[in-house]
PDB file of C-alpha atoms in Angstrom:
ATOM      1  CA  UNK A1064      16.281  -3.246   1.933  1.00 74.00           C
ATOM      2  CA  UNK A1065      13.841  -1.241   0.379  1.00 85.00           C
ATOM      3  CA  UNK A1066      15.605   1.889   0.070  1.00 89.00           C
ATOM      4  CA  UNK A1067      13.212   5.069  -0.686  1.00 92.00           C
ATOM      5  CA  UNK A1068       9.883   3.090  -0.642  1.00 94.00           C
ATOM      6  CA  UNK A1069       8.510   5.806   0.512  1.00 94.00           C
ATOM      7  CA  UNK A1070       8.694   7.529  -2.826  1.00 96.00           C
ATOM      8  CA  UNK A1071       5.641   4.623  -3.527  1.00 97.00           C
ATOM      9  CA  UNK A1072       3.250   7.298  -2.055  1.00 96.00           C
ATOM     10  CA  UNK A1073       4.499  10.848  -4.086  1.00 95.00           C
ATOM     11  CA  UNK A1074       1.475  10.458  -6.774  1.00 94.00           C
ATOM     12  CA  UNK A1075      -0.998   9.463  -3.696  1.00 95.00           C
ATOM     13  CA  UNK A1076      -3.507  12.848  -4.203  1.00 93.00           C
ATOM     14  CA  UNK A1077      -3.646  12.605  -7.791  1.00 93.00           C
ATOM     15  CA  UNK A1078      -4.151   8.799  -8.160  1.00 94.00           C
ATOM     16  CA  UNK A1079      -6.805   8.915  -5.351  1.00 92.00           C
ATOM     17  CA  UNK A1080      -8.557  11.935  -7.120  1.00 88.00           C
ATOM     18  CA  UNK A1081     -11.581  11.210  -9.123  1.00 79.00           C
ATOM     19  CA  UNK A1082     -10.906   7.497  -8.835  1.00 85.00           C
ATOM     20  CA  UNK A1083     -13.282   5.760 -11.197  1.00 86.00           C
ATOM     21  CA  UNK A1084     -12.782   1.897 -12.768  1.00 86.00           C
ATOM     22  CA  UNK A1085     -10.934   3.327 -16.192  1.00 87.00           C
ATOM     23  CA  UNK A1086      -8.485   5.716 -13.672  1.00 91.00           C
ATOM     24  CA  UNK A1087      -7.711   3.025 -11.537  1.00 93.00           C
ATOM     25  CA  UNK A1088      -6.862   0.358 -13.977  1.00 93.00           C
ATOM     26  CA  UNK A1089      -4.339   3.023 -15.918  1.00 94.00           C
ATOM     27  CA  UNK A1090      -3.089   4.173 -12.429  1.00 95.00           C
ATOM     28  CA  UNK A1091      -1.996   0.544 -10.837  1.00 96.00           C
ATOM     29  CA  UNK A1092      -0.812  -0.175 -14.400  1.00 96.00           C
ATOM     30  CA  UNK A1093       2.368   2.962 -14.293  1.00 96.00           C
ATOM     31  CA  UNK A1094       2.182   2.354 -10.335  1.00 97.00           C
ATOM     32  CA  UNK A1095       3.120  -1.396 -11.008  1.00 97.00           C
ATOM     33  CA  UNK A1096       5.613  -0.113 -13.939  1.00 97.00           C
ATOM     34  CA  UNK A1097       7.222   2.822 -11.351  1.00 97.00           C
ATOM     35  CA  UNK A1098       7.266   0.768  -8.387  1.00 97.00           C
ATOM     36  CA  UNK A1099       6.817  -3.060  -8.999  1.00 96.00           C
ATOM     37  CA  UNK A1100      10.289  -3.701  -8.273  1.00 96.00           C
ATOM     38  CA  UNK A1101       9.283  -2.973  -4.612  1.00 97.00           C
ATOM     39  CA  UNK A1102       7.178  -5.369  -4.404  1.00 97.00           C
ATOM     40  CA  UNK A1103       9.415  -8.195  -6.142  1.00 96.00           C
ATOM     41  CA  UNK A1104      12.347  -7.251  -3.499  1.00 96.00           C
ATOM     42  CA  UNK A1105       9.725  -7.938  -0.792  1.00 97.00           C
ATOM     43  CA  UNK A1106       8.248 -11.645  -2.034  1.00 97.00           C
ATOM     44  CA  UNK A1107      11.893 -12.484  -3.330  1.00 96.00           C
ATOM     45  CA  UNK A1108      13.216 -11.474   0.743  1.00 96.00           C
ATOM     46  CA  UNK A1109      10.320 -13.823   2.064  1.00 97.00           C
ATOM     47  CA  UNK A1110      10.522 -16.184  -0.907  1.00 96.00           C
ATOM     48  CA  UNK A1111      14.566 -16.691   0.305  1.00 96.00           C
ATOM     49  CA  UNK A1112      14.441 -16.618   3.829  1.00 96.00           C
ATOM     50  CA  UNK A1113      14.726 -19.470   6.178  1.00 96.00           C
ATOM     51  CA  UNK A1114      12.392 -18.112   8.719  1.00 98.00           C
ATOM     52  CA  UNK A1115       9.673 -16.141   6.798  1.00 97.00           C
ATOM     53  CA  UNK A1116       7.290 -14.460   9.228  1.00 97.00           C
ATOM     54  CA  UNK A1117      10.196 -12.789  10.820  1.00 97.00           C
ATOM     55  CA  UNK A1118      11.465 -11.390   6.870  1.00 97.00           C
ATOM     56  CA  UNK A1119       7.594 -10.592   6.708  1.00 98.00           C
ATOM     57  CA  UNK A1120       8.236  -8.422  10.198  1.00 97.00           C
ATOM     58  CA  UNK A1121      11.124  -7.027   9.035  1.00 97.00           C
ATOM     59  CA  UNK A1122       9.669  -5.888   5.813  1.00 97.00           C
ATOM     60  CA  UNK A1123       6.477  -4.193   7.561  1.00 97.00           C
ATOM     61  CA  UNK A1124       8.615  -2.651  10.402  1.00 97.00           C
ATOM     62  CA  UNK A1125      11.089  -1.390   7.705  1.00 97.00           C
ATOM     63  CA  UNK A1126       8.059  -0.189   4.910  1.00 97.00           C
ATOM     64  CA  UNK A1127       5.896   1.413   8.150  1.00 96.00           C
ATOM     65  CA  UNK A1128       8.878   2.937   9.561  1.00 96.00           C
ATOM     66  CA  UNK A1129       9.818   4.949   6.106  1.00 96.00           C
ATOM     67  CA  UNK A1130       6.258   6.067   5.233  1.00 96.00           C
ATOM     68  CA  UNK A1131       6.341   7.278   9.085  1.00 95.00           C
ATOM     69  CA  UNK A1132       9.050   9.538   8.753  1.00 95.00           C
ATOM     70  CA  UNK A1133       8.392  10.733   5.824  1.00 96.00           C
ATOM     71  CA  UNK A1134       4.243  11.624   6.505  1.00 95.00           C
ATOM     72  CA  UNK A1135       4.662  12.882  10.241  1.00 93.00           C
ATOM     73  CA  UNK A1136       4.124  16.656  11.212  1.00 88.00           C
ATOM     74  CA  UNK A1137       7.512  17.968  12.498  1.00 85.00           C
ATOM     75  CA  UNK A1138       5.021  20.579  14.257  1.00 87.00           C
ATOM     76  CA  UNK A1139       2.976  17.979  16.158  1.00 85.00           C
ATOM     77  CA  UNK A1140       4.845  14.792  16.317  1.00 85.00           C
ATOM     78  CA  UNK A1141       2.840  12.992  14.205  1.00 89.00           C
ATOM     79  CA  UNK A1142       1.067  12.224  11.144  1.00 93.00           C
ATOM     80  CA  UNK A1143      -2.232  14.451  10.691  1.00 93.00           C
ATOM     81  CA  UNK A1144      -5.614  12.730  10.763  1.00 92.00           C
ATOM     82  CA  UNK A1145      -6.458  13.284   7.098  1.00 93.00           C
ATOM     83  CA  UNK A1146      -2.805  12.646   5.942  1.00 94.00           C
ATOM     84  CA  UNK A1147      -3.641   9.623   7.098  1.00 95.00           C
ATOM     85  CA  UNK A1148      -6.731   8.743   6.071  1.00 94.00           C
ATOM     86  CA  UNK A1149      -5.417   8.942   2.690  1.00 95.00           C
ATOM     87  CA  UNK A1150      -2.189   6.666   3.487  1.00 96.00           C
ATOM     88  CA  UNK A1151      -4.522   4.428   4.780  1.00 96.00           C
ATOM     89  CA  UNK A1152      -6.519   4.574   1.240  1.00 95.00           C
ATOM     90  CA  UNK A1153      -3.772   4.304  -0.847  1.00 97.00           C
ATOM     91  CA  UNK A1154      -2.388   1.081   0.875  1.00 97.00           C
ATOM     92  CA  UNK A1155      -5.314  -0.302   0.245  1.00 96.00           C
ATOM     93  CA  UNK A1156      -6.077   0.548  -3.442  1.00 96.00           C
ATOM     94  CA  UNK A1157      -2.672   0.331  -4.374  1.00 97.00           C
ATOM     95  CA  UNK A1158      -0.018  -1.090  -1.651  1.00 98.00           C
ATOM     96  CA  UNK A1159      -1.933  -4.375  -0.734  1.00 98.00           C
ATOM     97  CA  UNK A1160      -3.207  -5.223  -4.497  1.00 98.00           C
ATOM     98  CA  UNK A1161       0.136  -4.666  -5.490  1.00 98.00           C
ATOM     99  CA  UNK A1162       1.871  -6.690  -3.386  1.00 98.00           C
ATOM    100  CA  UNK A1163      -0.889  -9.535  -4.392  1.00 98.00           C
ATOM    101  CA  UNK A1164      -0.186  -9.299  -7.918  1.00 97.00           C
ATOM    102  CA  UNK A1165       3.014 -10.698  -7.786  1.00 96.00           C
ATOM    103  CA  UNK A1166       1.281 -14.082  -7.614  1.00 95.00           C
ATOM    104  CA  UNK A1167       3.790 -15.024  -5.178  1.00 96.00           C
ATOM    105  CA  UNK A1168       3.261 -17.763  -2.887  1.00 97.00           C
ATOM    106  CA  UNK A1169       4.435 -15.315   0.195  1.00 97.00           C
ATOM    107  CA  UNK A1170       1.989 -12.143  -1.010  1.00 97.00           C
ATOM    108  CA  UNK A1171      -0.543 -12.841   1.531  1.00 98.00           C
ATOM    109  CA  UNK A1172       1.947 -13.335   4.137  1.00 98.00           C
ATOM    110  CA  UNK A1173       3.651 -10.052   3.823  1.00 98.00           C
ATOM    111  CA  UNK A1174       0.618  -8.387   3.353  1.00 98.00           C
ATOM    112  CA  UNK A1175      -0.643 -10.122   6.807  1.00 98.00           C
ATOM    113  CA  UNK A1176       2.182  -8.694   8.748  1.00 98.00           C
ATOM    114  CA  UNK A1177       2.170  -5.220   6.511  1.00 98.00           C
ATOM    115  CA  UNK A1178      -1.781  -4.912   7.903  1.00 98.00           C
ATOM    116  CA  UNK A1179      -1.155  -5.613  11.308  1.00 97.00           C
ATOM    117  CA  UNK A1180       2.085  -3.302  11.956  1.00 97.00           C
ATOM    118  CA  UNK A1181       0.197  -0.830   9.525  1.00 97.00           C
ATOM    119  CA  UNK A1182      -2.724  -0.955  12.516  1.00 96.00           C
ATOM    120  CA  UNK A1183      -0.345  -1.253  15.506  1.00 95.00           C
ATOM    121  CA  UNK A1184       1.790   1.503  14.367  1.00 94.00           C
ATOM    122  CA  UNK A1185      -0.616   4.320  13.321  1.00 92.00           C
ATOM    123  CA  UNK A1186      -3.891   5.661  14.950  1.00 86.00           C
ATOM    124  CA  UNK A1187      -7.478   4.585  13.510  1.00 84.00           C
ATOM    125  CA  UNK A1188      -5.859   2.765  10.917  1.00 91.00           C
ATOM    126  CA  UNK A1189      -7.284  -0.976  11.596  1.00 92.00           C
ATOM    127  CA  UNK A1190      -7.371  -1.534   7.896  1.00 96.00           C
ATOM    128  CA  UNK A1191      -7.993  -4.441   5.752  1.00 95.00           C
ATOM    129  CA  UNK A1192      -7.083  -6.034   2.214  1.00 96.00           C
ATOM    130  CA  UNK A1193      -8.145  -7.249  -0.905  1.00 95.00           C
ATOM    131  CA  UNK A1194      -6.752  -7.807  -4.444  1.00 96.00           C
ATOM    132  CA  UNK A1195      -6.633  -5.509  -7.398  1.00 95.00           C
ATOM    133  CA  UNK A1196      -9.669  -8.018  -9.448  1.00 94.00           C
ATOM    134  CA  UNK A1197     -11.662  -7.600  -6.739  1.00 93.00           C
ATOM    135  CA  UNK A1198     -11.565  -4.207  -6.249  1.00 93.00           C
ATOM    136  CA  UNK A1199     -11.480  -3.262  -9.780  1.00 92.00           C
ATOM    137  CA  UNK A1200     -14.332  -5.829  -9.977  1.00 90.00           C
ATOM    138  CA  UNK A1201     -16.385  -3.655  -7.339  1.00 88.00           C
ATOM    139  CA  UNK A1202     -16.231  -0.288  -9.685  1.00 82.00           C
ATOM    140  CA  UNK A1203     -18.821   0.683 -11.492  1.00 71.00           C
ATOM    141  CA  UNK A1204     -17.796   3.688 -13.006  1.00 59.00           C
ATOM    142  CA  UNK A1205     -16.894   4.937  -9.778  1.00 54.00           C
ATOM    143  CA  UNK A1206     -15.898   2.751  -6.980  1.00 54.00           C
ATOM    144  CA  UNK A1207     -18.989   0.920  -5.279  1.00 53.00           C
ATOM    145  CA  UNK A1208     -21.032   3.713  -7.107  1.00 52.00           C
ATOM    146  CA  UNK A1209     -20.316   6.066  -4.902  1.00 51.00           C
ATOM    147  CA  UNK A1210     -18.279   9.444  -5.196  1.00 48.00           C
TER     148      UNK A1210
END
């Protein structure tokens, strides 16, 4: 189950670079065309399972696991602070909304369990989500003004 999804990050630094409302719309448009299938194979594991916060566990333990091996430091042990940061971002912009826009009735209940082993499993990373309207909603031309 979810073989590779690691690969979901490999265009993280250039799709978090200069992110302004006409970038991100054209970004989470090829992410969603590269990488959708991802997210389907998640809701459709929930969608089938008899007991579905434990396939919601299984998917978080499984996605966290993979984008831990791949992002930690073979030198120290474990993933650098600004490595991080921007996995952190990235879920957020793009992992979360994504997994919303499936419109399936199990999104929010992977995405739930994808927070909270996200938080429990790496350091300052008590993140939370929202969906891509919203967010794209809160751009200006930049996002929240800023940058």
């Amino acid at each position: 189950m979810l073989d590779h999804i690691e690969i979901v990050f490999e265009n993280m630094k250039p799709m978090m670079k200069k992110l302004k409302k006409k970038n991100y719309k054209s970004n989470m448009e090829e992410f969603l065309a590269k990488y959708g299938h991802y997210f389907n194979e998640m809701t459709e594991h929930v969608g089938s399972a008899e007991d579905k916060a434990a396939a919601a566990d299984e998917i978080a333990r499984t996605f966290a696991e993979k984008v831990e091996k791949a992002y930690i430091s073979p030198q120290k042990g474990k993933i650098e602070s600004v490595v991080q940061l921007d996995l952190n971002f990235f879920m957020i912009y793009y992992i979360f909304p994504a997994i919303l826009r499936t419109e399936h009735e199990d999104a929010r209940l992977i995405a739930d369990h994808l927070r909270d082993e996200w938080g429990r499993r790496f350091r300052d990373s008590n993140i939370q989500y929202t969906d891509y309207d919203s967010l794209y909603a809160a751009f200006r031309e930049k996002i929240f003004g800023i940058f």
